[in-house]
PDB file of N, CA and C in Angstrom:
ATOM      1  N   UNK A   1       3.252  -1.894  -9.331  1.00  0.00           N
ATOM      2  CA  UNK A   1       2.701  -3.174  -9.304  1.00  0.00           C
ATOM      3  C   UNK A   1       1.436  -3.312  -9.685  1.00  0.00           C
ATOM      4  N   UNK A   2       0.453  -2.229  -9.588  1.00  0.00           N
ATOM      5  CA  UNK A   2      -0.694  -2.405 -10.246  1.00  0.00           C
ATOM      6  C   UNK A   2      -0.696  -2.806 -11.615  1.00  0.00           C
ATOM      7  N   UNK A   3      -0.034  -1.971 -12.290  1.00  0.00           N
ATOM      8  CA  UNK A   3       0.154  -2.039 -13.867  1.00  0.00           C
ATOM      9  C   UNK A   3       0.711  -3.346 -14.262  1.00  0.00           C
ATOM     10  N   UNK A   4       1.712  -3.798 -13.413  1.00  0.00           N
ATOM     11  CA  UNK A   4       2.453  -5.083 -13.753  1.00  0.00           C
ATOM     12  C   UNK A   4       1.493  -6.185 -13.549  1.00  0.00           C
ATOM     13  N   UNK A   5       0.611  -6.253 -12.427  1.00  0.00           N
ATOM     14  CA  UNK A   5      -0.398  -7.163 -12.074  1.00  0.00           C
ATOM     15  C   UNK A   5      -1.427  -7.110 -13.001  1.00  0.00           C
ATOM     16  N   UNK A   6      -2.073  -6.034 -13.329  1.00  0.00           N
ATOM     17  CA  UNK A   6      -3.146  -6.091 -14.488  1.00  0.00           C
ATOM     18  C   UNK A   6      -2.787  -6.537 -15.662  1.00  0.00           C
ATOM     19  N   UNK A   7      -1.725  -6.200 -16.252  1.00  0.00           N
ATOM     20  CA  UNK A   7      -1.176  -6.322 -17.504  1.00  0.00           C
ATOM     21  C   UNK A   7      -0.543  -7.814 -17.590  1.00  0.00           C
ATOM     22  N   UNK A   8      -0.593  -8.515 -16.633  1.00  0.00           N
ATOM     23  CA  UNK A   8       0.009  -9.889 -16.683  1.00  0.00           C
ATOM     24  C   UNK A   8       1.543  -9.950 -17.144  1.00  0.00           C
ATOM     25  N   UNK A   9       2.332  -8.968 -16.565  1.00  0.00           N
ATOM     26  CA  UNK A   9       3.641  -8.945 -16.871  1.00  0.00           C
ATOM     27  C   UNK A   9       4.374 -10.017 -16.231  1.00  0.00           C
ATOM     28  N   UNK A  10       5.475 -10.556 -16.866  1.00  0.00           N
ATOM     29  CA  UNK A  10       6.299 -11.606 -16.206  1.00  0.00           C
ATOM     30  C   UNK A  10       7.006 -10.857 -15.070  1.00  0.00           C
ATOM     31  N   UNK A  11       7.527 -11.722 -14.121  1.00  0.00           N
ATOM     32  CA  UNK A  11       8.317 -11.291 -13.173  1.00  0.00           C
ATOM     33  C   UNK A  11       7.692 -11.176 -11.647  1.00  0.00           C
ATOM     34  N   UNK A  12       8.426 -10.695 -10.740  1.00  0.00           N
ATOM     35  CA  UNK A  12       7.895 -11.017  -9.491  1.00  0.00           C
ATOM     36  C   UNK A  12       6.605 -10.126  -9.221  1.00  0.00           C
ATOM     37  N   UNK A  13       6.470  -8.900  -9.496  1.00  0.00           N
ATOM     38  CA  UNK A  13       5.466  -7.879  -9.231  1.00  0.00           C
ATOM     39  C   UNK A  13       4.257  -8.453 -10.172  1.00  0.00           C
ATOM     40  N   UNK A  14       4.470  -8.992 -11.314  1.00  0.00           N
ATOM     41  CA  UNK A  14       3.409  -9.550 -12.232  1.00  0.00           C
ATOM     42  C   UNK A  14       2.526 -10.699 -11.652  1.00  0.00           C
ATOM     43  N   UNK A  15       3.220 -11.623 -10.908  1.00  0.00           N
ATOM     44  CA  UNK A  15       2.826 -12.738 -10.397  1.00  0.00           C
ATOM     45  C   UNK A  15       2.610 -12.906  -8.933  1.00  0.00           C
ATOM     46  N   UNK A  16       2.782 -11.731  -8.164  1.00  0.00           N
ATOM     47  CA  UNK A  16       2.603 -11.846  -6.758  1.00  0.00           C
ATOM     48  C   UNK A  16       1.310 -12.121  -6.107  1.00  0.00           C
ATOM     49  N   UNK A  17       0.449 -11.753  -6.949  1.00  0.00           N
ATOM     50  CA  UNK A  17      -1.030 -12.087  -6.337  1.00  0.00           C
ATOM     51  C   UNK A  17      -1.082 -13.661  -6.131  1.00  0.00           C
ATOM     52  N   UNK A  18      -0.616 -14.458  -6.874  1.00  0.00           N
ATOM     53  CA  UNK A  18      -0.734 -16.078  -6.758  1.00  0.00           C
ATOM     54  C   UNK A  18      -0.066 -16.238  -5.459  1.00  0.00           C
ATOM     55  N   UNK A  19       1.081 -15.667  -5.093  1.00  0.00           N
ATOM     56  CA  UNK A  19       1.715 -15.998  -3.700  1.00  0.00           C
ATOM     57  C   UNK A  19       0.690 -15.715  -2.538  1.00  0.00           C
ATOM     58  N   UNK A  20      -0.019 -14.794  -2.659  1.00  0.00           N
ATOM     59  CA  UNK A  20      -0.850 -14.339  -1.577  1.00  0.00           C
ATOM     60  C   UNK A  20      -2.292 -15.103  -1.705  1.00  0.00           C
ATOM     61  N   UNK A  21      -2.634 -15.984  -2.796  1.00  0.00           N
ATOM     62  CA  UNK A  21      -3.664 -16.620  -3.084  1.00  0.00           C
ATOM     63  C   UNK A  21      -4.885 -15.588  -3.117  1.00  0.00           C
ATOM     64  N   UNK A  22      -4.558 -14.468  -3.902  1.00  0.00           N
ATOM     65  CA  UNK A  22      -5.626 -13.556  -4.131  1.00  0.00           C
ATOM     66  C   UNK A  22      -5.937 -13.565  -5.776  1.00  0.00           C
ATOM     67  N   UNK A  23      -6.913 -12.940  -6.238  1.00  0.00           N
ATOM     68  CA  UNK A  23      -6.906 -12.743  -7.671  1.00  0.00           C
ATOM     69  C   UNK A  23      -6.260 -11.652  -8.129  1.00  0.00           C
ATOM     70  N   UNK A  24      -6.023 -11.352  -9.500  1.00  0.00           N
ATOM     71  CA  UNK A  24      -5.359 -10.252  -9.921  1.00  0.00           C
ATOM     72  C   UNK A  24      -5.913  -8.902  -9.652  1.00  0.00           C
ATOM     73  N   UNK A  25      -7.266  -8.957  -9.805  1.00  0.00           N
ATOM     74  CA  UNK A  25      -8.178  -7.608  -9.444  1.00  0.00           C
ATOM     75  C   UNK A  25      -7.750  -7.184  -7.893  1.00  0.00           C
ATOM     76  N   UNK A  26      -7.989  -8.287  -6.840  1.00  0.00           N
ATOM     77  CA  UNK A  26      -8.048  -8.077  -5.571  1.00  0.00           C
ATOM     78  C   UNK A  26      -6.613  -7.219  -5.146  1.00  0.00           C
ATOM     79  N   UNK A  27      -5.592  -8.055  -5.750  1.00  0.00           N
ATOM     80  CA  UNK A  27      -4.232  -7.652  -5.258  1.00  0.00           C
ATOM     81  C   UNK A  27      -3.933  -6.347  -6.016  1.00  0.00           C
ATOM     82  N   UNK A  28      -4.170  -6.242  -7.339  1.00  0.00           N
ATOM     83  CA  UNK A  28      -3.864  -4.864  -8.009  1.00  0.00           C
ATOM     84  C   UNK A  28      -4.464  -3.675  -7.448  1.00  0.00           C
ATOM     85  N   UNK A  29      -5.803  -3.854  -7.059  1.00  0.00           N
ATOM     86  CA  UNK A  29      -6.441  -2.602  -6.343  1.00  0.00           C
ATOM     87  C   UNK A  29      -6.001  -2.474  -4.994  1.00  0.00           C
ATOM     88  N   UNK A  30      -5.531  -3.520  -4.335  1.00  0.00           N
ATOM     89  CA  UNK A  30      -5.007  -3.227  -3.009  1.00  0.00           C
ATOM     90  C   UNK A  30      -3.859  -2.501  -3.015  1.00  0.00           C
ATOM     91  N   UNK A  31      -2.876  -2.809  -4.055  1.00  0.00           N
ATOM     92  CA  UNK A  31      -1.680  -1.869  -4.135  1.00  0.00           C
ATOM     93  C   UNK A  31      -1.837  -0.448  -4.778  1.00  0.00           C
ATOM     94  N   UNK A  32      -2.887  -0.499  -5.552  1.00  0.00           N
ATOM     95  CA  UNK A  32      -3.095   0.980  -6.162  1.00  0.00           C
ATOM     96  C   UNK A  32      -3.663   1.803  -5.136  1.00  0.00           C
ATOM     97  N   UNK A  33      -4.766   1.266  -4.179  1.00  0.00           N
ATOM     98  CA  UNK A  33      -5.237   2.097  -3.088  1.00  0.00           C
ATOM     99  C   UNK A  33      -4.269   2.538  -2.141  1.00  0.00           C
ATOM    100  N   UNK A  34      -3.353   1.638  -1.618  1.00  0.00           N
ATOM    101  CA  UNK A  34      -2.170   2.010  -0.714  1.00  0.00           C
ATOM    102  C   UNK A  34      -1.499   3.012  -1.404  1.00  0.00           C
ATOM    103  N   UNK A  35      -0.983   2.902  -2.560  1.00  0.00           N
ATOM    104  CA  UNK A  35      -0.178   3.894  -3.185  1.00  0.00           C
ATOM    105  C   UNK A  35      -0.774   5.301  -3.186  1.00  0.00           C
ATOM    106  N   UNK A  36      -1.974   5.313  -3.627  1.00  0.00           N
ATOM    107  CA  UNK A  36      -2.696   6.596  -3.867  1.00  0.00           C
ATOM    108  C   UNK A  36      -2.951   7.244  -2.317  1.00  0.00           C
ATOM    109  N   UNK A  37      -3.110   6.465  -1.374  1.00  0.00           N
ATOM    110  CA  UNK A  37      -3.362   7.146   0.090  1.00  0.00           C
ATOM    111  C   UNK A  37      -1.992   7.667   0.499  1.00  0.00           C
ATOM    112  N   UNK A  38      -0.916   6.700   0.335  1.00  0.00           N
ATOM    113  CA  UNK A  38       0.343   7.211   0.757  1.00  0.00           C
ATOM    114  C   UNK A  38       0.922   8.479   0.002  1.00  0.00           C
ATOM    115  N   UNK A  39       0.775   8.489  -1.298  1.00  0.00           N
ATOM    116  CA  UNK A  39       1.156   9.582  -1.987  1.00  0.00           C
ATOM    117  C   UNK A  39       0.246  10.834  -1.617  1.00  0.00           C
ATOM    118  N   UNK A  40      -0.946  10.717  -1.221  1.00  0.00           N
ATOM    119  CA  UNK A  40      -1.898  11.915  -0.671  1.00  0.00           C
ATOM    120  C   UNK A  40      -1.362  12.463   0.570  1.00  0.00           C
ATOM    121  N   UNK A  41      -0.875  11.339   1.421  1.00  0.00           N
ATOM    122  CA  UNK A  41      -0.321  11.916   2.642  1.00  0.00           C
ATOM    123  C   UNK A  41       1.085  12.624   2.641  1.00  0.00           C
ATOM    124  N   UNK A  42       1.789  12.011   1.454  1.00  0.00           N
ATOM    125  CA  UNK A  42       3.172  12.636   1.397  1.00  0.00           C
ATOM    126  C   UNK A  42       2.982  14.293   0.865  1.00  0.00           C
ATOM    127  N   UNK A  43       1.931  14.358  -0.164  1.00  0.00           N
ATOM    128  CA  UNK A  43       1.590  15.687  -0.592  1.00  0.00           C
ATOM    129  C   UNK A  43       1.053  16.548   0.406  1.00  0.00           C
ATOM    130  N   UNK A  44       0.299  16.117   1.434  1.00  0.00           N
ATOM    131  CA  UNK A  44      -0.216  16.927   2.397  1.00  0.00           C
ATOM    132  C   UNK A  44       0.911  17.328   3.361  1.00  0.00           C
ATOM    133  N   UNK A  45       1.875  16.365   3.682  1.00  0.00           N
ATOM    134  CA  UNK A  45       3.021  16.711   4.375  1.00  0.00           C
ATOM    135  C   UNK A  45       3.905  17.894   3.970  1.00  0.00           C
ATOM    136  N   UNK A  46       4.067  17.686   2.652  1.00  0.00           N
ATOM    137  CA  UNK A  46       4.815  18.713   2.001  1.00  0.00           C
ATOM    138  C   UNK A  46       4.178  20.129   2.004  1.00  0.00           C
ATOM    139  N   UNK A  47       2.822  19.959   1.800  1.00  0.00           N
ATOM    140  CA  UNK A  47       2.056  21.156   2.017  1.00  0.00           C
ATOM    141  C   UNK A  47       2.065  21.794   3.449  1.00  0.00           C
ATOM    142  N   UNK A  48       1.853  21.009   4.486  1.00  0.00           N
ATOM    143  CA  UNK A  48       1.966  21.610   5.843  1.00  0.00           C
ATOM    144  C   UNK A  48       3.394  22.055   6.269  1.00  0.00           C
ATOM    145  N   UNK A  49       4.452  21.390   5.612  1.00  0.00           N
ATOM    146  CA  UNK A  49       5.703  21.727   5.964  1.00  0.00           C
ATOM    147  C   UNK A  49       6.141  23.197   5.263  1.00  0.00           C
ATOM    148  N   UNK A  50       5.492  23.344   4.147  1.00  0.00           N
ATOM    149  CA  UNK A  50       5.775  24.765   3.299  1.00  0.00           C
ATOM    150  C   UNK A  50       5.032  25.759   4.091  1.00  0.00           C
ATOM    151  N   UNK A  51       3.785  25.433   4.574  1.00  0.00           N
ATOM    152  CA  UNK A  51       3.107  26.426   5.276  1.00  0.00           C
ATOM    153  C   UNK A  51       3.319  26.478   6.808  1.00  0.00           C
ATOM    154  N   UNK A  52       4.268  25.516   7.239  1.00  0.00           N
ATOM    155  CA  UNK A  52       4.718  25.662   8.600  1.00  0.00           C
ATOM    156  C   UNK A  52       3.616  25.407   9.651  1.00  0.00           C
ATOM    157  N   UNK A  53       2.678  24.578   9.319  1.00  0.00           N
ATOM    158  CA  UNK A  53       1.538  24.254  10.196  1.00  0.00           C
ATOM    159  C   UNK A  53       2.132  22.925  10.765  1.00  0.00           C
ATOM    160  N   UNK A  54       2.752  23.107  12.013  1.00  0.00           N
ATOM    161  CA  UNK A  54       3.145  21.827  12.732  1.00  0.00           C
ATOM    162  C   UNK A  54       2.222  20.911  13.330  1.00  0.00           C
ATOM    163  N   UNK A  55       1.122  21.343  13.781  1.00  0.00           N
ATOM    164  CA  UNK A  55      -0.007  20.504  14.278  1.00  0.00           C
ATOM    165  C   UNK A  55      -0.446  19.608  13.416  1.00  0.00           C
ATOM    166  N   UNK A  56      -0.800  20.060  12.063  1.00  0.00           N
ATOM    167  CA  UNK A  56      -1.412  19.136  11.133  1.00  0.00           C
ATOM    168  C   UNK A  56      -0.228  18.098  10.498  1.00  0.00           C
ATOM    169  N   UNK A  57       0.985  18.613  10.474  1.00  0.00           N
ATOM    170  CA  UNK A  57       2.174  17.948   9.916  1.00  0.00           C
ATOM    171  C   UNK A  57       2.440  16.766  11.001  1.00  0.00           C
ATOM    172  N   UNK A  58       2.403  16.981  12.203  1.00  0.00           N
ATOM    173  CA  UNK A  58       2.565  15.922  13.173  1.00  0.00           C
ATOM    174  C   UNK A  58       1.212  15.060  13.054  1.00  0.00           C
ATOM    175  N   UNK A  59       0.201  15.397  12.868  1.00  0.00           N
ATOM    176  CA  UNK A  59      -1.201  14.559  12.698  1.00  0.00           C
ATOM    177  C   UNK A  59      -0.939  13.560  11.427  1.00  0.00           C
ATOM    178  N   UNK A  60      -0.368  14.239  10.300  1.00  0.00           N
ATOM    179  CA  UNK A  60      -0.322  13.320   9.158  1.00  0.00           C
ATOM    180  C   UNK A  60       0.879  12.316   9.539  1.00  0.00           C
ATOM    181  N   UNK A  61       2.102  12.635  10.177  1.00  0.00           N
ATOM    182  CA  UNK A  61       2.857  11.617  10.476  1.00  0.00           C
ATOM    183  C   UNK A  61       2.278  10.590  11.374  1.00  0.00           C
ATOM    184  N   UNK A  62       1.379  10.948  12.388  1.00  0.00           N
ATOM    185  CA  UNK A  62       0.735   9.881  13.134  1.00  0.00           C
ATOM    186  C   UNK A  62      -0.251   9.080  12.090  1.00  0.00           C
ATOM    187  N   UNK A  63      -0.913   9.695  11.196  1.00  0.00           N
ATOM    188  CA  UNK A  63      -1.709   8.908  10.454  1.00  0.00           C
ATOM    189  C   UNK A  63      -0.870   7.936   9.714  1.00  0.00           C
ATOM    190  N   UNK A  64       0.231   8.372   9.037  1.00  0.00           N
ATOM    191  CA  UNK A  64       0.970   7.451   8.262  1.00  0.00           C
ATOM    192  C   UNK A  64       1.693   6.422   8.942  1.00  0.00           C
ATOM    193  N   UNK A  65       1.990   6.664  10.152  1.00  0.00           N
ATOM    194  CA  UNK A  65       2.398   5.503  11.030  1.00  0.00           C
ATOM    195  C   UNK A  65       1.501   4.529  11.315  1.00  0.00           C
ATOM    196  N   UNK A  66       0.281   4.855  11.602  1.00  0.00           N
ATOM    197  CA  UNK A  66      -0.919   4.004  11.785  1.00  0.00           C
ATOM    198  C   UNK A  66      -1.236   3.144  10.515  1.00  0.00           C
ATOM    199  N   UNK A  67      -1.140   3.996   9.402  1.00  0.00           N
ATOM    200  CA  UNK A  67      -1.371   3.234   8.150  1.00  0.00           C
ATOM    201  C   UNK A  67      -0.196   2.306   7.923  1.00  0.00           C
ATOM    202  N   UNK A  68       1.017   2.506   8.059  1.00  0.00           N
ATOM    203  CA  UNK A  68       2.128   1.612   7.960  1.00  0.00           C
ATOM    204  C   UNK A  68       2.086   0.528   8.707  1.00  0.00           C
ATOM    205  N   UNK A  69       1.597   0.601   9.986  1.00  0.00           N
ATOM    206  CA  UNK A  69       1.360  -0.429  11.016  1.00  0.00           C
ATOM    207  C   UNK A  69       0.168  -1.435  10.403  1.00  0.00           C
ATOM    208  N   UNK A  70      -0.925  -0.666   9.734  1.00  0.00           N
ATOM    209  CA  UNK A  70      -1.912  -1.675   9.266  1.00  0.00           C
ATOM    210  C   UNK A  70      -1.485  -2.486   8.074  1.00  0.00           C
ATOM    211  N   UNK A  71      -0.554  -1.701   7.168  1.00  0.00           N
ATOM    212  CA  UNK A  71      -0.061  -2.508   6.218  1.00  0.00           C
ATOM    213  C   UNK A  71       0.768  -3.739   6.598  1.00  0.00           C
ATOM    214  N   UNK A  72       1.545  -3.387   7.526  1.00  0.00           N
ATOM    215  CA  UNK A  72       2.388  -4.465   8.042  1.00  0.00           C
ATOM    216  C   UNK A  72       1.616  -5.661   8.520  1.00  0.00           C
ATOM    217  N   UNK A  73       0.351  -5.468   9.181  1.00  0.00           N
ATOM    218  CA  UNK A  73      -0.410  -6.319   9.800  1.00  0.00           C
ATOM    219  C   UNK A  73      -1.173  -7.154   8.750  1.00  0.00           C
ATOM    220  N   UNK A  74      -1.503  -6.327   7.689  1.00  0.00           N
ATOM    221  CA  UNK A  74      -2.289  -7.078   6.482  1.00  0.00           C
ATOM    222  C   UNK A  74      -1.260  -8.056   5.675  1.00  0.00           C
ATOM    223  N   UNK A  75      -0.098  -7.506   5.707  1.00  0.00           N
ATOM    224  CA  UNK A  75       0.975  -8.353   4.882  1.00  0.00           C
ATOM    225  C   UNK A  75       1.147  -9.597   5.652  1.00  0.00           C
ATOM    226  N   UNK A  76       1.330  -9.459   6.893  1.00  0.00           N
ATOM    227  CA  UNK A  76       1.509 -10.736   7.686  1.00  0.00           C
ATOM    228  C   UNK A  76       0.300 -11.672   7.675  1.00  0.00           C
ATOM    229  N   UNK A  77      -0.867 -11.159   7.568  1.00  0.00           N
ATOM    230  CA  UNK A  77      -2.165 -11.939   7.427  1.00  0.00           C
ATOM    231  C   UNK A  77      -2.090 -12.587   6.090  1.00  0.00           C
ATOM    232  N   UNK A  78      -1.637 -11.727   5.208  1.00  0.00           N
ATOM    233  CA  UNK A  78      -1.760 -12.456   3.669  1.00  0.00           C
ATOM    234  C   UNK A  78      -0.683 -13.653   3.550  1.00  0.00           C
ATOM    235  N   UNK A  79       0.601 -13.534   4.279  1.00  0.00           N
ATOM    236  CA  UNK A  79       1.528 -14.391   4.308  1.00  0.00           C
ATOM    237  C   UNK A  79       0.917 -15.663   5.082  1.00  0.00           C
ATOM    238  N   UNK A  80       0.018 -15.585   5.911  1.00  0.00           N
ATOM    239  CA  UNK A  80      -0.469 -16.772   6.428  1.00  0.00           C
ATOM    240  C   UNK A  80      -1.497 -17.624   5.538  1.00  0.00           C
ATOM    241  N   UNK A  81      -1.835 -16.997   4.476  1.00  0.00           N
ATOM    242  CA  UNK A  81      -2.812 -17.573   3.413  1.00  0.00           C
ATOM    243  C   UNK A  81      -1.850 -18.130   2.334  1.00  0.00           C
ATOM    244  N   UNK A  82      -0.763 -18.312   2.567  1.00  0.00           N
ATOM    245  CA  UNK A  82       0.184 -18.890   1.422  1.00  0.00           C
ATOM    246  C   UNK A  82      -0.065 -20.239   1.279  1.00  0.00           C
ATOM    247  N   UNK A  83      -0.193 -20.490  -0.024  1.00  0.00           N
ATOM    248  CA  UNK A  83      -0.544 -21.935  -0.297  1.00  0.00           C
ATOM    249  C   UNK A  83       0.643 -22.500  -1.265  1.00  0.00           C
ATOM    250  N   UNK A  84       1.516 -23.447  -0.731  1.00  0.00           N
ATOM    251  CA  UNK A  84       2.646 -23.812  -1.467  1.00  0.00           C
ATOM    252  C   UNK A  84       2.089 -24.734  -2.740  1.00  0.00           C
ATOM    253  N   UNK A  85       2.944 -24.448  -3.879  1.00  0.00           N
ATOM    254  CA  UNK A  85       2.726 -25.143  -5.143  1.00  0.00           C
ATOM    255  C   UNK A  85       3.469 -26.277  -5.117  1.00  0.00           C
ATOM    256  N   UNK A  86       3.072 -27.623  -5.128  1.00  0.00           N
ATOM    257  CA  UNK A  86       3.900 -28.715  -5.271  1.00  0.00           C
ATOM    258  C   UNK A  86       3.495 -29.842  -4.581  1.00  0.00           C
TER     259      UNK A  86
END
């Protein structure tokens, strides 16, 4: 989504920033940062799973759950900013 937004590709992911009434840069970096954080959490979960460190594995699941909750709240907030065209 970051690449599609920043390269001005046509289609849903290339123009989704206008739906949320954000600039291309704001929406692109919002998606990039979320993706990098979630990928880091997934890699740490795999590491803790291999090392059989259950305490840290459970902690990363809790952090991921909180992050997903914040993402849902931010998406709900951005939907309230919707400006209809027409």
